[in-house]
Amino acid sequence: GAIVNLLFEARILKKLPRSGFHFLGSGRESVAEHAFLTTFIGYVLAQIAPDLDQLKLLQMCLLHDLTEARTGDLNYVQKKYVAADEAKAVADLTQNIPFGRDMEGILEEFNAGETLEAQVARDADHLSLILELKALSDLGHHGPEAWLPHVVGRLRTEAAQTLAEEVLKTASDAWWFE
């Protein structure tokens, strides 16, 4: 019942587009694609800065946008005018799940952004967008160049800032030619 419904709910994120790309005018990504890359970046950051709870970090990265299955993906402009009731979405999403309290706690900690794990997870979230923007820029799109400094400016941890500097200096297809 409830667990299977949770799996179907998570699955819908594969079909839900990230809305910021509409404003950018190029690129596209589903919320699930974004969550995968964010989680992978979280794994990498945990290797670079290992003094944290890696499991909690990866759980935050994986779950951070799960409520968007209910609220939709509101980008930075839309959030100026529309407020998603994320607390209600979390409560409804987790109410019949045996490990729902755990999920709630992970999402609350991520949203509060106070622990090291939450800060690194948020940085992984931003680095995911930085990678997408850099790849689009490398393909000749001009919008990402204006967006990149704003997203880079949101990074809080030294490991993420260092990684972002390297991302910006590296061609997105360099790995292919090695």
mmCIF file of N, CA and C in Angstrom, residues 29-169:
data_model
loop_
_atom_site.group_PDB
_atom_site.id
_atom_site.type_symbol
_atom_site.label_atom_id
_atom_site.label_comp_id
_atom_site.label_asym_id
_atom_site.label_seq_id
_atom_site.Cartn_x
_atom_site.Cartn_y
_atom_site.Cartn_z
ATOM 1 N N GLU A 29 15.716 19.302 -17.972
ATOM 2 C CA GLU A 29 16.096 18.277 -17.015
ATOM 3 C C GLU A 29 14.861 17.937 -16.197
ATOM 4 N N SER A 30 14.702 16.667 -15.865
ATOM 5 C CA SER A 30 13.612 16.286 -14.968
ATOM 6 C C SER A 30 14.098 16.432 -13.528
ATOM 7 N N VAL A 31 13.151 16.474 -12.610
ATOM 8 C CA VAL A 31 13.501 16.542 -11.190
ATOM 9 C C VAL A 31 14.284 15.290 -10.784
ATOM 10 N N ALA A 32 13.927 14.138 -11.341
ATOM 11 C CA ALA A 32 14.643 12.899 -11.011
ATOM 12 C C ALA A 32 16.075 12.937 -11.527
ATOM 13 N N GLU A 33 16.283 13.448 -12.735
ATOM 14 C CA GLU A 33 17.646 13.579 -13.254
ATOM 15 C C GLU A 33 18.472 14.493 -12.354
ATOM 16 N N HIS A 34 17.863 15.580 -11.924
ATOM 17 C CA HIS A 34 18.528 16.512 -11.023
ATOM 18 C C HIS A 34 18.862 15.841 -9.688
ATOM 19 N N ALA A 35 17.924 15.066 -9.149
ATOM 20 C CA ALA A 35 18.156 14.385 -7.865
ATOM 21 C C ALA A 35 19.295 13.376 -7.983
ATOM 22 N N PHE A 36 19.361 12.666 -9.112
ATOM 23 C CA PHE A 36 20.469 11.727 -9.312
ATOM 24 C C PHE A 36 21.806 12.456 -9.292
ATOM 25 N N LEU A 37 21.921 13.522 -10.092
ATOM 26 C CA LEU A 37 23.194 14.234 -10.174
ATOM 27 C C LEU A 37 23.545 14.885 -8.835
ATOM 28 N N THR A 38 22.557 15.436 -8.158
ATOM 29 C CA THR A 38 22.791 16.023 -6.831
ATOM 30 C C THR A 38 23.319 14.968 -5.862
ATOM 31 N N THR A 39 22.734 13.781 -5.873
ATOM 32 C CA THR A 39 23.168 12.703 -4.988
ATOM 33 C C THR A 39 24.583 12.251 -5.341
ATOM 34 N N PHE A 40 24.873 12.160 -6.622
ATOM 35 C CA PHE A 40 26.223 11.765 -7.032
ATOM 36 C C PHE A 40 27.246 12.816 -6.604
ATOM 37 N N ILE A 41 26.907 14.072 -6.771
ATOM 38 C CA ILE A 41 27.799 15.159 -6.332
ATOM 39 C C ILE A 41 27.964 15.104 -4.812
ATOM 40 N N GLY A 42 26.899 14.818 -4.085
ATOM 41 C CA GLY A 42 26.986 14.662 -2.633
ATOM 42 C C GLY A 42 27.962 13.567 -2.259
ATOM 43 N N TYR A 43 27.921 12.464 -2.994
ATOM 44 C CA TYR A 43 28.872 11.368 -2.759
ATOM 45 C C TYR A 43 30.304 11.861 -2.961
ATOM 46 N N VAL A 44 30.546 12.586 -4.044
ATOM 47 C CA VAL A 44 31.886 13.102 -4.336
ATOM 48 C C VAL A 44 32.329 14.078 -3.250
ATOM 49 N N LEU A 45 31.458 14.993 -2.862
ATOM 50 C CA LEU A 45 31.808 15.954 -1.807
ATOM 51 C C LEU A 45 32.114 15.249 -0.487
ATOM 52 N N ALA A 46 31.400 14.155 -0.210
ATOM 53 C CA ALA A 46 31.653 13.400 1.022
ATOM 54 C C ALA A 46 33.038 12.780 1.003
ATOM 55 N N GLN A 47 33.563 12.475 -0.175
ATOM 56 C CA GLN A 47 34.912 11.920 -0.278
ATOM 57 C C GLN A 47 35.959 13.015 -0.092
ATOM 58 N N ILE A 48 35.634 14.222 -0.563
ATOM 59 C CA ILE A 48 36.559 15.356 -0.467
ATOM 60 C C ILE A 48 36.590 15.899 0.961
ATOM 61 N N ALA A 49 35.433 16.001 1.585
ATOM 62 C CA ALA A 49 35.312 16.539 2.954
ATOM 63 C C ALA A 49 34.642 15.478 3.819
ATOM 64 N N PRO A 50 35.395 14.458 4.252
ATOM 65 C CA PRO A 50 34.773 13.276 4.866
ATOM 66 C C PRO A 50 34.311 13.411 6.310
ATOM 67 N N ASP A 51 34.454 14.561 6.933
ATOM 68 C CA ASP A 51 34.073 14.700 8.346
ATOM 69 C C ASP A 51 32.584 14.980 8.517
ATOM 70 N N LEU A 52 31.770 14.116 7.943
ATOM 71 C CA LEU A 52 30.325 14.273 8.065
ATOM 72 C C LEU A 52 29.661 12.915 7.993
ATOM 73 N N ASP A 53 28.380 12.900 8.258
ATOM 74 C CA ASP A 53 27.587 11.672 8.191
ATOM 75 C C ASP A 53 27.203 11.458 6.726
ATOM 76 N N GLN A 54 27.962 10.577 6.056
ATOM 77 C CA GLN A 54 27.760 10.383 4.625
ATOM 78 C C GLN A 54 26.372 9.850 4.288
ATOM 79 N N LEU A 55 25.860 8.931 5.088
ATOM 80 C CA LEU A 55 24.530 8.384 4.820
ATOM 81 C C LEU A 55 23.477 9.482 4.889
ATOM 82 N N LYS A 56 23.550 10.310 5.932
ATOM 83 C CA LYS A 56 22.578 11.396 6.070
ATOM 84 C C LYS A 56 22.683 12.365 4.889
ATOM 85 N N LEU A 57 23.909 12.686 4.487
ATOM 86 C CA LEU A 57 24.126 13.574 3.345
ATOM 87 C C LEU A 57 23.482 13.009 2.086
ATOM 88 N N LEU A 58 23.728 11.748 1.798
ATOM 89 C CA LEU A 58 23.167 11.138 0.592
ATOM 90 C C LEU A 58 21.649 11.050 0.661
ATOM 91 N N GLN A 59 21.118 10.787 1.863
ATOM 92 C CA GLN A 59 19.662 10.757 2.021
ATOM 93 C C GLN A 59 19.070 12.135 1.729
ATOM 94 N N MET A 60 19.714 13.187 2.226
ATOM 95 C CA MET A 60 19.232 14.548 1.954
ATOM 96 C C MET A 60 19.259 14.846 0.466
ATOM 97 N N CYS A 61 20.351 14.493 -0.182
ATOM 98 C CA CYS A 61 20.468 14.751 -1.620
ATOM 99 C C CYS A 61 19.377 14.013 -2.395
ATOM 100 N N LEU A 62 19.151 12.770 -2.025
ATOM 101 C CA LEU A 62 18.168 11.953 -2.723
ATOM 102 C C LEU A 62 16.741 12.462 -2.516
ATOM 103 N N LEU A 63 16.430 12.886 -1.290
ATOM 104 C CA LEU A 63 15.061 13.258 -0.936
ATOM 105 C C LEU A 63 14.743 14.747 -1.101
ATOM 106 N N HIS A 64 15.737 15.598 -1.332
ATOM 107 C CA HIS A 64 15.548 17.045 -1.181
ATOM 108 C C HIS A 64 14.422 17.629 -2.034
ATOM 109 N N ASP A 65 14.135 17.053 -3.178
ATOM 110 C CA ASP A 65 13.067 17.573 -4.035
ATOM 111 C C ASP A 65 11.887 16.609 -4.176
ATOM 112 N N LEU A 66 11.804 15.606 -3.320
ATOM 113 C CA LEU A 66 10.726 14.615 -3.414
ATOM 114 C C LEU A 66 9.343 15.248 -3.317
ATOM 115 N N THR A 67 9.204 16.274 -2.497
ATOM 116 C CA THR A 67 7.886 16.906 -2.337
ATOM 117 C C THR A 67 7.403 17.578 -3.623
ATOM 118 N N GLU A 68 8.309 17.797 -4.572
ATOM 119 C CA GLU A 68 7.904 18.433 -5.828
ATOM 120 C C GLU A 68 6.948 17.555 -6.634
ATOM 121 N N ALA A 69 6.865 16.266 -6.297
ATOM 122 C CA ALA A 69 5.850 15.410 -6.906
ATOM 123 C C ALA A 69 4.452 15.944 -6.572
ATOM 124 N N ARG A 70 4.326 16.631 -5.427
ATOM 125 C CA ARG A 70 3.054 17.197 -4.985
ATOM 126 C C ARG A 70 2.953 18.697 -5.249
ATOM 127 N N THR A 71 4.066 19.408 -5.129
ATOM 128 C CA THR A 71 4.025 20.876 -5.219
ATOM 129 C C THR A 71 4.412 21.410 -6.587
ATOM 130 N N GLY A 72 5.055 20.591 -7.398
ATOM 131 C CA GLY A 72 5.643 21.066 -8.638
ATOM 132 C C GLY A 72 6.990 21.714 -8.342
ATOM 133 N N ASP A 73 7.727 22.012 -9.391
ATOM 134 C CA ASP A 73 9.042 22.638 -9.240
ATOM 135 C C ASP A 73 8.892 24.132 -9.425
ATOM 136 N N LEU A 74 8.993 24.858 -8.333
ATOM 137 C CA LEU A 74 8.929 26.318 -8.399
ATOM 138 C C LEU A 74 10.349 26.857 -8.487
ATOM 139 N N ASN A 75 10.612 27.659 -9.520
ATOM 140 C CA ASN A 75 11.947 28.240 -9.654
ATOM 141 C C ASN A 75 12.034 29.537 -8.858
ATOM 142 N N TYR A 76 13.185 30.193 -8.921
ATOM 143 C CA TYR A 76 13.437 31.361 -8.070
ATOM 144 C C TYR A 76 12.478 32.517 -8.346
ATOM 145 N N VAL A 77 12.081 32.712 -9.594
ATOM 146 C CA VAL A 77 11.123 33.780 -9.901
ATOM 147 C C VAL A 77 9.745 33.409 -9.365
ATOM 148 N N GLN A 78 9.301 32.193 -9.623
ATOM 149 C CA GLN A 78 7.981 31.766 -9.174
ATOM 150 C C GLN A 78 7.849 31.807 -7.654
ATOM 151 N N LYS A 79 8.933 31.513 -6.945
ATOM 152 C CA LYS A 79 8.887 31.514 -5.480
ATOM 153 C C LYS A 79 8.669 32.910 -4.905
ATOM 154 N N LYS A 80 8.848 33.949 -5.710
ATOM 155 C CA LYS A 80 8.553 35.311 -5.261
ATOM 156 C C LYS A 80 7.046 35.536 -5.156
ATOM 157 N N TYR A 81 6.262 34.727 -5.880
ATOM 158 C CA TYR A 81 4.823 34.953 -5.977
ATOM 159 C C TYR A 81 3.973 33.792 -5.475
ATOM 160 N N VAL A 82 4.549 32.595 -5.459
ATOM 161 C CA VAL A 82 3.804 31.403 -5.087
ATOM 162 C C VAL A 82 4.562 30.697 -3.963
ATOM 163 N N ALA A 83 3.866 30.344 -2.908
ATOM 164 C CA ALA A 83 4.493 29.616 -1.808
ATOM 165 C C ALA A 83 3.897 28.215 -1.736
ATOM 166 N N ALA A 84 4.751 27.224 -1.952
ATOM 167 C CA ALA A 84 4.308 25.833 -1.818
ATOM 168 C C ALA A 84 4.228 25.499 -0.336
ATOM 169 N N ASP A 85 3.212 24.768 0.044
ATOM 170 C CA ASP A 85 3.088 24.330 1.434
ATOM 171 C C ASP A 85 3.885 23.045 1.589
ATOM 172 N N GLU A 86 5.202 23.203 1.678
ATOM 173 C CA GLU A 86 6.082 22.038 1.729
ATOM 174 C C GLU A 86 5.874 21.226 3.002
ATOM 175 N N ALA A 87 5.591 21.892 4.112
ATOM 176 C CA ALA A 87 5.361 21.167 5.367
ATOM 177 C C ALA A 87 4.161 20.224 5.226
ATOM 178 N N LYS A 88 3.095 20.697 4.586
ATOM 179 C CA LYS A 88 1.927 19.839 4.360
ATOM 180 C C LYS A 88 2.264 18.705 3.393
ATOM 181 N N ALA A 89 3.029 19.032 2.354
ATOM 182 C CA ALA A 89 3.428 18.005 1.390
ATOM 183 C C ALA A 89 4.252 16.919 2.077
ATOM 184 N N VAL A 90 5.181 17.321 2.937
ATOM 185 C CA VAL A 90 6.002 16.348 3.670
ATOM 186 C C VAL A 90 5.122 15.512 4.591
ATOM 187 N N ALA A 91 4.241 16.163 5.325
ATOM 188 C CA ALA A 91 3.361 15.441 6.254
ATOM 189 C C ALA A 91 2.484 14.437 5.513
ATOM 190 N N ASP A 92 1.893 14.861 4.409
ATOM 191 C CA ASP A 92 1.024 13.966 3.641
ATOM 192 C C ASP A 92 1.815 12.831 2.989
ATOM 193 N N LEU A 93 2.994 13.160 2.504
ATOM 194 C CA LEU A 93 3.854 12.183 1.839
ATOM 195 C C LEU A 93 4.305 11.076 2.788
ATOM 196 N N THR A 94 4.552 11.420 4.028
ATOM 197 C CA THR A 94 5.165 10.479 4.976
ATOM 198 C C THR A 94 4.196 9.868 5.980
ATOM 199 N N GLN A 95 2.941 10.315 6.011
ATOM 200 C CA GLN A 95 2.038 9.947 7.102
ATOM 201 C C GLN A 95 1.812 8.458 7.284
ATOM 202 N N ASN A 96 1.744 7.680 6.228
ATOM 203 C CA ASN A 96 1.469 6.252 6.370
ATOM 204 C C ASN A 96 2.688 5.385 6.118
ATOM 205 N N ILE A 97 3.850 5.995 6.073
ATOM 206 C CA ILE A 97 5.086 5.265 5.791
ATOM 207 C C ILE A 97 5.745 4.901 7.121
ATOM 208 N N PRO A 98 6.109 3.633 7.324
ATOM 209 C CA PRO A 98 6.726 3.231 8.596
ATOM 210 C C PRO A 98 7.986 4.037 8.933
ATOM 211 N N PHE A 99 8.723 4.463 7.926
ATOM 212 C CA PHE A 99 9.937 5.258 8.131
ATOM 213 C C PHE A 99 9.702 6.730 7.767
ATOM 214 N N GLY A 100 8.433 7.122 7.796
ATOM 215 C CA GLY A 100 8.057 8.485 7.436
ATOM 216 C C GLY A 100 8.656 9.543 8.344
ATOM 217 N N ARG A 101 8.732 9.253 9.641
ATOM 218 C CA ARG A 101 9.323 10.226 10.582
ATOM 219 C C ARG A 101 10.787 10.488 10.232
ATOM 220 N N ASP A 102 11.480 9.435 9.827
ATOM 221 C CA ASP A 102 12.879 9.566 9.420
ATOM 222 C C ASP A 102 12.984 10.462 8.189
ATOM 223 N N MET A 103 12.125 10.231 7.213
ATOM 224 C CA MET A 103 12.117 11.065 6.001
ATOM 225 C C MET A 103 11.821 12.519 6.357
ATOM 226 N N GLU A 104 10.842 12.710 7.226
ATOM 227 C CA GLU A 104 10.485 14.061 7.677
ATOM 228 C C GLU A 104 11.685 14.769 8.295
ATOM 229 N N GLY A 105 12.384 14.063 9.169
ATOM 230 C CA GLY A 105 13.550 14.635 9.833
ATOM 231 C C GLY A 105 14.649 15.006 8.849
ATOM 232 N N ILE A 106 14.870 14.149 7.867
ATOM 233 C CA ILE A 106 15.898 14.420 6.851
ATOM 234 C C ILE A 106 15.536 15.677 6.062
ATOM 235 N N LEU A 107 14.281 15.782 5.654
ATOM 236 C CA LEU A 107 13.852 16.952 4.876
ATOM 237 C C LEU A 107 13.866 18.225 5.715
ATOM 238 N N GLU A 108 13.460 18.133 6.979
ATOM 239 C CA GLU A 108 13.499 19.304 7.860
ATOM 240 C C GLU A 108 14.934 19.786 8.055
ATOM 241 N N GLU A 109 15.851 18.853 8.259
ATOM 242 C CA GLU A 109 17.254 19.225 8.456
ATOM 243 C C GLU A 109 17.818 19.856 7.182
ATOM 244 N N PHE A 110 17.491 19.290 6.031
ATOM 245 C CA PHE A 110 17.947 19.870 4.761
ATOM 246 C C PHE A 110 17.426 21.294 4.615
ATOM 247 N N ASN A 111 16.134 21.480 4.845
ATOM 248 C CA ASN A 111 15.514 22.800 4.655
ATOM 249 C C ASN A 111 16.032 23.836 5.649
ATOM 250 N N ALA A 112 16.356 23.401 6.869
ATOM 251 C CA ALA A 112 16.904 24.332 7.856
ATOM 252 C C ALA A 112 18.304 24.790 7.457
ATOM 253 N N GLY A 113 19.059 23.910 6.814
ATOM 254 C CA GLY A 113 20.369 24.268 6.300
ATOM 255 C C GLY A 113 21.412 24.599 7.345
ATOM 256 N N GLU A 114 21.263 24.105 8.559
ATOM 257 C CA GLU A 114 22.178 24.478 9.647
ATOM 258 C C GLU A 114 23.309 23.483 9.866
ATOM 259 N N THR A 115 23.069 22.199 9.631
ATOM 260 C CA THR A 115 24.118 21.200 9.870
ATOM 261 C C THR A 115 25.071 21.161 8.690
ATOM 262 N N LEU A 116 26.251 20.601 8.919
ATOM 263 C CA LEU A 116 27.226 20.457 7.841
ATOM 264 C C LEU A 116 26.648 19.619 6.710
ATOM 265 N N GLU A 117 25.953 18.536 7.066
ATOM 266 C CA GLU A 117 25.363 17.681 6.038
ATOM 267 C C GLU A 117 24.360 18.452 5.184
ATOM 268 N N ALA A 118 23.543 19.277 5.803
ATOM 269 C CA ALA A 118 22.563 20.070 5.057
ATOM 270 C C ALA A 118 23.261 21.094 4.165
ATOM 271 N N GLN A 119 24.315 21.708 4.660
ATOM 272 C CA GLN A 119 25.043 22.687 3.857
ATOM 273 C C GLN A 119 25.713 22.030 2.653
ATOM 274 N N VAL A 120 26.297 20.858 2.868
ATOM 275 C CA VAL A 120 26.931 20.140 1.763
ATOM 276 C C VAL A 120 25.871 19.652 0.775
ATOM 277 N N ALA A 121 24.731 19.177 1.263
ATOM 278 C CA ALA A 121 23.650 18.740 0.373
ATOM 279 C C ALA A 121 23.127 19.913 -0.454
ATOM 280 N N ARG A 122 22.978 21.073 0.163
ATOM 281 C CA ARG A 122 22.538 22.261 -0.577
ATOM 282 C C ARG A 122 23.581 22.661 -1.615
ATOM 283 N N ASP A 123 24.859 22.556 -1.257
ATOM 284 C CA ASP A 123 25.915 22.845 -2.219
ATOM 285 C C ASP A 123 25.880 21.852 -3.382
ATOM 286 N N ALA A 124 25.623 20.585 -3.085
ATOM 287 C CA ALA A 124 25.507 19.583 -4.149
ATOM 288 C C ALA A 124 24.347 19.945 -5.085
ATOM 289 N N ASP A 125 23.247 20.413 -4.516
ATOM 290 C CA ASP A 125 22.085 20.867 -5.284
ATOM 291 C C ASP A 125 22.498 21.992 -6.246
ATOM 292 N N HIS A 126 23.238 22.967 -5.733
ATOM 293 C CA HIS A 126 23.684 24.086 -6.577
ATOM 294 C C HIS A 126 24.732 23.636 -7.597
ATOM 295 N N LEU A 127 25.633 22.748 -7.199
ATOM 296 C CA LEU A 127 26.650 22.254 -8.136
ATOM 297 C C LEU A 127 26.022 21.491 -9.295
ATOM 298 N N SER A 128 24.909 20.820 -9.040
ATOM 299 C CA SER A 128 24.196 20.137 -10.117
ATOM 300 C C SER A 128 23.770 21.138 -11.187
ATOM 301 N N LEU A 129 23.235 22.264 -10.756
ATOM 302 C CA LEU A 129 22.838 23.304 -11.705
ATOM 303 C C LEU A 129 24.066 23.920 -12.378
ATOM 304 N N ILE A 130 25.142 24.119 -11.628
ATOM 305 C CA ILE A 130 26.372 24.678 -12.197
ATOM 306 C C ILE A 130 26.887 23.786 -13.328
ATOM 307 N N LEU A 131 26.870 22.470 -13.113
ATOM 308 C CA LEU A 131 27.295 21.541 -14.173
ATOM 309 C C LEU A 131 26.417 21.669 -15.410
ATOM 310 N N GLU A 132 25.102 21.746 -15.203
ATOM 311 C CA GLU A 132 24.182 21.886 -16.342
ATOM 312 C C GLU A 132 24.437 23.192 -17.090
ATOM 313 N N LEU A 133 24.580 24.277 -16.337
ATOM 314 C CA LEU A 133 24.810 25.582 -16.958
ATOM 315 C C LEU A 133 26.135 25.612 -17.717
ATOM 316 N N LYS A 134 27.176 25.020 -17.146
ATOM 317 C CA LYS A 134 28.488 24.987 -17.811
ATOM 318 C C LYS A 134 28.407 24.180 -19.098
ATOM 319 N N ALA A 135 27.730 23.045 -19.069
ATOM 320 C CA ALA A 135 27.581 22.222 -20.273
ATOM 321 C C ALA A 135 26.823 22.996 -21.359
ATOM 322 N N LEU A 136 25.768 23.702 -20.997
ATOM 323 C CA LEU A 136 25.019 24.509 -21.969
ATOM 324 C C LEU A 136 25.878 25.640 -22.522
ATOM 325 N N SER A 137 26.643 26.280 -21.658
ATOM 326 C CA SER A 137 27.535 27.351 -22.077
ATOM 327 C C SER A 137 28.569 26.825 -23.067
ATOM 328 N N ASP A 138 29.106 25.649 -22.793
ATOM 329 C CA ASP A 138 30.089 25.037 -23.688
ATOM 330 C C ASP A 138 29.497 24.738 -25.061
ATOM 331 N N LEU A 139 28.188 24.544 -25.118
ATOM 332 C CA LEU A 139 27.503 24.292 -26.397
ATOM 333 C C LEU A 139 27.147 25.588 -27.130
ATOM 334 N N GLY A 140 27.471 26.739 -26.533
ATOM 335 C CA GLY A 140 27.249 28.012 -27.206
ATOM 336 C C GLY A 140 26.027 28.786 -26.752
ATOM 337 N N HIS A 141 25.315 28.290 -25.754
ATOM 338 C CA HIS A 141 24.175 29.035 -25.222
ATOM 339 C C HIS A 141 24.694 30.195 -24.367
ATOM 340 N N HIS A 142 24.034 31.343 -24.444
ATOM 341 C CA HIS A 142 24.536 32.526 -23.750
ATOM 342 C C HIS A 142 23.891 32.789 -22.382
ATOM 343 N N GLY A 143 22.693 32.337 -22.144
ATOM 344 C CA GLY A 143 22.020 32.555 -20.864
ATOM 345 C C GLY A 143 22.799 32.067 -19.650
ATOM 346 N N PRO A 144 23.418 30.877 -19.736
ATOM 347 C CA PRO A 144 24.118 30.357 -18.558
ATOM 348 C C PRO A 144 25.225 31.270 -18.031
ATOM 349 N N GLU A 145 25.872 32.020 -18.894
ATOM 350 C CA GLU A 145 26.963 32.892 -18.443
ATOM 351 C C GLU A 145 26.469 33.919 -17.425
ATOM 352 N N ALA A 146 25.258 34.411 -17.596
ATOM 353 C CA ALA A 146 24.694 35.375 -16.649
ATOM 354 C C ALA A 146 24.246 34.687 -15.358
ATOM 355 N N TRP A 147 23.787 33.445 -15.461
ATOM 356 C CA TRP A 147 23.280 32.722 -14.295
ATOM 357 C C TRP A 147 24.395 32.174 -13.417
ATOM 358 N N LEU A 148 25.498 31.737 -14.027
ATOM 359 C CA LEU A 148 26.547 31.035 -13.281
ATOM 360 C C LEU A 148 27.069 31.793 -12.059
ATOM 361 N N PRO A 149 27.400 33.084 -12.157
ATOM 362 C CA PRO A 149 27.920 33.765 -10.959
ATOM 363 C C PRO A 149 26.938 33.768 -9.788
ATOM 364 N N HIS A 150 25.645 33.855 -10.087
ATOM 365 C CA HIS A 150 24.631 33.856 -9.026
ATOM 366 C C HIS A 150 24.564 32.500 -8.326
ATOM 367 N N VAL A 151 24.623 31.431 -9.106
ATOM 368 C CA VAL A 151 24.537 30.091 -8.519
ATOM 369 C C VAL A 151 25.825 29.779 -7.754
ATOM 370 N N VAL A 152 26.973 30.118 -8.321
ATOM 371 C CA VAL A 152 28.253 29.894 -7.638
ATOM 372 C C VAL A 152 28.277 30.664 -6.318
ATOM 373 N N GLY A 153 27.692 31.853 -6.301
ATOM 374 C CA GLY A 153 27.655 32.673 -5.094
ATOM 375 C C GLY A 153 26.854 32.072 -3.960
ATOM 376 N N ARG A 154 26.024 31.077 -4.247
ATOM 377 C CA ARG A 154 25.225 30.418 -3.205
ATOM 378 C C ARG A 154 25.996 29.333 -2.462
ATOM 379 N N LEU A 155 27.135 28.906 -2.997
ATOM 380 C CA LEU A 155 27.899 27.819 -2.390
ATOM 381 C C LEU A 155 28.461 28.242 -1.042
ATOM 382 N N ARG A 156 28.385 27.362 -0.046
ATOM 383 C CA ARG A 156 28.789 27.702 1.314
ATOM 384 C C ARG A 156 30.048 26.990 1.776
ATOM 385 N N THR A 157 30.315 25.797 1.272
ATOM 386 C CA THR A 157 31.463 25.044 1.775
ATOM 387 C C THR A 157 32.668 25.221 0.860
ATOM 388 N N GLU A 158 33.832 25.152 1.477
ATOM 389 C CA GLU A 158 35.075 25.323 0.720
ATOM 390 C C GLU A 158 35.223 24.236 -0.350
ATOM 391 N N ALA A 159 34.861 23.005 -0.002
ATOM 392 C CA ALA A 159 34.978 21.898 -0.960
ATOM 393 C C ALA A 159 34.127 22.167 -2.197
ATOM 394 N N ALA A 160 32.926 22.662 -2.008
ATOM 395 C CA ALA A 160 32.038 22.952 -3.132
ATOM 396 C C ALA A 160 32.555 24.133 -3.951
ATOM 397 N N GLN A 161 33.056 25.145 -3.292
ATOM 398 C CA GLN A 161 33.597 26.308 -3.998
ATOM 399 C C GLN A 161 34.800 25.911 -4.852
ATOM 400 N N THR A 162 35.671 25.083 -4.305
ATOM 401 C CA THR A 162 36.836 24.602 -5.050
ATOM 402 C C THR A 162 36.391 23.766 -6.245
ATOM 403 N N LEU A 163 35.419 22.889 -6.026
ATOM 404 C CA LEU A 163 34.909 22.049 -7.107
ATOM 405 C C LEU A 163 34.277 22.909 -8.203
ATOM 406 N N ALA A 164 33.536 23.929 -7.825
ATOM 407 C CA ALA A 164 32.905 24.825 -8.804
ATOM 408 C C ALA A 164 33.962 25.541 -9.647
ATOM 409 N N GLU A 165 35.051 25.985 -9.017
ATOM 410 C CA GLU A 165 36.137 26.632 -9.765
ATOM 411 C C GLU A 165 36.686 25.688 -10.829
ATOM 412 N N GLU A 166 36.870 24.435 -10.472
ATOM 413 C CA GLU A 166 37.371 23.441 -11.423
ATOM 414 C C GLU A 166 36.360 23.183 -12.536
ATOM 415 N N VAL A 167 35.085 23.107 -12.180
ATOM 416 C CA VAL A 167 34.033 22.904 -13.178
ATOM 417 C C VAL A 167 34.080 24.020 -14.215
ATOM 418 N N LEU A 168 34.208 25.247 -13.755
ATOM 419 C CA LEU A 168 34.183 26.395 -14.663
ATOM 420 C C LEU A 168 35.420 26.461 -15.553
ATOM 421 N N LYS A 169 36.509 25.833 -15.122
ATOM 422 C CA LYS A 169 37.748 25.826 -15.915
ATOM 423 C C LYS A 169 37.851 24.625 -16.861
#
